[in-house]
Every structure is written in structure tokens, then in C-alpha cells.
Coordinates of C-alpha atoms in Angstrom, one line a residue:
X1 CA 51.6 -50.6 -26.8
X2 CA 48.9 -53.2 -26.5
X3 CA 46.4 -54.2 -24.0
X4 CA 47.8 -57.2 -22.2
X5 CA 45.2 -58.3 -19.8
X6 CA 41.6 -57.5 -18.3
X7 CA 40.0 -58.9 -15.1
X8 CA 36.4 -59.5 -15.0
X9 CA 34.3 -59.9 -11.9
X10 CA 31.9 -62.9 -12.4
X11 CA 29.3 -64.5 -10.2
X12 CA 30.4 -68.0 -11.5
X13 CA 34.0 -68.5 -12.4
X14 CA 33.7 -72.0 -13.7
X15 CA 30.6 -71.4 -15.7
X16 CA 32.1 -68.4 -17.3
X17 CA 35.4 -70.2 -17.9
X18 CA 33.8 -73.1 -19.7
X19 CA 31.6 -70.8 -21.8
X20 CA 34.5 -68.8 -23.1
X21 CA 36.5 -71.9 -23.8
X22 CA 33.6 -73.5 -25.8
X23 CA 32.6 -70.6 -27.9
X24 CA 35.8 -68.3 -28.1
X25 CA 38.5 -70.9 -27.9
X26 CA 40.5 -69.4 -25.0
X27 CA 42.5 -71.9 -22.9
X28 CA 42.7 -72.0 -19.1
X29 CA 46.1 -71.4 -17.9
X30 CA 45.3 -71.7 -14.2
X31 CA 42.7 -71.7 -11.7
X32 CA 42.3 -71.4 -8.0
X33 CA 39.4 -73.1 -6.3
X34 CA 36.2 -71.6 -7.6
X35 CA 37.3 -68.0 -7.1
X36 CA 39.8 -67.3 -9.9
X37 CA 40.8 -68.6 -13.4
X38 CA 43.4 -67.2 -15.9
X39 CA 42.5 -67.7 -19.7
X40 CA 44.7 -67.1 -22.6
X41 CA 44.3 -66.9 -26.3
X42 CA 46.6 -67.3 -29.2
X43 CA 47.2 -63.5 -29.6
X44 CA 48.5 -63.2 -26.1
X45 CA 45.5 -61.8 -24.3
X46 CA 45.2 -62.6 -20.7
X47 CA 41.8 -62.9 -19.4
X48 CA 41.3 -63.1 -15.6
X49 CA 37.9 -64.1 -14.0
X50 CA 37.6 -63.3 -10.3
X51 CA 34.6 -64.4 -8.3
X52 CA 32.3 -61.8 -6.9
X53 CA 28.9 -62.1 -4.9
X54 CA 27.4 -59.1 -6.9
X55 CA 28.2 -58.2 -10.4
X56 CA 27.0 -54.8 -11.5
X57 CA 28.3 -53.8 -14.9
X58 CA 27.1 -50.7 -16.6
X59 CA 24.5 -51.5 -19.4
X60 CA 27.0 -50.5 -22.2
X61 CA 29.9 -52.5 -20.9
X62 CA 30.8 -55.6 -22.8
X63 CA 33.7 -57.5 -24.2
X64 CA 34.0 -58.3 -28.0
X65 CA 35.1 -61.5 -30.0
X66 CA 35.9 -60.5 -33.6
X67 CA 35.4 -63.4 -36.0
X68 CA 37.0 -63.8 -39.4
X69 CA 33.7 -64.0 -41.2
X70 CA 29.9 -63.3 -41.0
X71 CA 29.5 -67.0 -41.4
X72 CA 31.4 -67.8 -38.2
X73 CA 29.2 -65.1 -36.4
X74 CA 26.2 -67.0 -37.6
X75 CA 27.6 -70.4 -36.5
X76 CA 28.3 -69.1 -33.1
X77 CA 25.0 -67.8 -32.7
X78 CA 23.3 -70.9 -33.9
X79 CA 25.4 -73.0 -31.6
X80 CA 24.5 -70.8 -28.6
X81 CA 20.8 -71.1 -29.6
X82 CA 21.1 -74.9 -29.8
X83 CA 22.5 -75.1 -26.4
X84 CA 19.7 -73.1 -24.9
X85 CA 21.0 -69.5 -24.7
X86 CA 18.5 -66.8 -25.4
X87 CA 20.3 -65.0 -28.2
X88 CA 18.8 -62.8 -30.9
X89 CA 19.9 -63.3 -34.5
X90 CA 22.9 -61.3 -35.8
X91 CA 22.0 -58.0 -37.5
X92 CA 23.8 -55.4 -39.4
X93 CA 24.6 -52.5 -37.1
X94 CA 28.0 -51.0 -36.9
X95 CA 28.9 -54.3 -38.4
X96 CA 27.6 -57.9 -38.4
X97 CA 26.9 -58.6 -34.8
X98 CA 25.0 -59.9 -32.0
X99 CA 25.1 -59.5 -28.1
X100 CA 24.3 -61.9 -25.4
X101 CA 24.5 -62.1 -21.7
X102 CA 27.2 -64.5 -20.6
X103 CA 27.3 -66.7 -17.6
X104 CA 28.9 -64.7 -14.9
X105 CA 26.9 -61.4 -15.5
X106 CA 28.6 -59.5 -18.3
X107 CA 27.6 -59.1 -22.0
X108 CA 29.6 -60.4 -24.9
X109 CA 29.6 -59.0 -28.5
X110 CA 30.2 -61.4 -31.4
X111 CA 31.0 -59.6 -34.6
X112 CA 32.7 -59.4 -38.1

């Protein structure tokens, strides 16, 4: 058994979709106006984005994108900084990781 899909409610579907495409290489399979997008990755994940006026995830809620190396974590972190995102440097916690607030209102963890 494996997790097949997840739906995230976000305040801005297009900004969230573009963010995920740029930094995590998911591809948009379909969209519906500005209210829905379906993204996929090479491992079969289906990630749906649905527009909501209010997004209120618990503080501990996040989605994670595992990288192949610590260098990739560093590179994504630097790209996000260069693009104007307010991200802290990666650190050794439970693994080499950093968290950031994604467009749309949820938290993303990038880790190795």
C-alpha cells in the first residue's frame, strides 16, 4: 500500500502551483480556472490544490520533499533566498533540513 494523493487547500492555486513546479519539479496535469490544479511527480504522487478563502493548518502541519543530497538542500535554500523568500539556512535537526512557508499558506520541509 502507498499513499496515492493528497489535497491541499491553498489561498492562491496558481502561485502555489508555480512554486511547487519551480523548486520541486512536479508537473501540472490539469487545472480548472483559478480554483483547482492537479500536480504529479515521477514517483506517482498526485497532489491536488484547491482554492480556499481561509487556510488554517495546524502549526505542526507540513509536507516534505526529500532530496538526494545535502548539497541539493543547500541549493534549493539558496535559490529560494535569491528569489526573495524569507528562509533560514538548513541545519542539522532530525536530518539536514529547513522549513519555509509556501505560497498558499502551508509549510514545506526540504531535507536529506
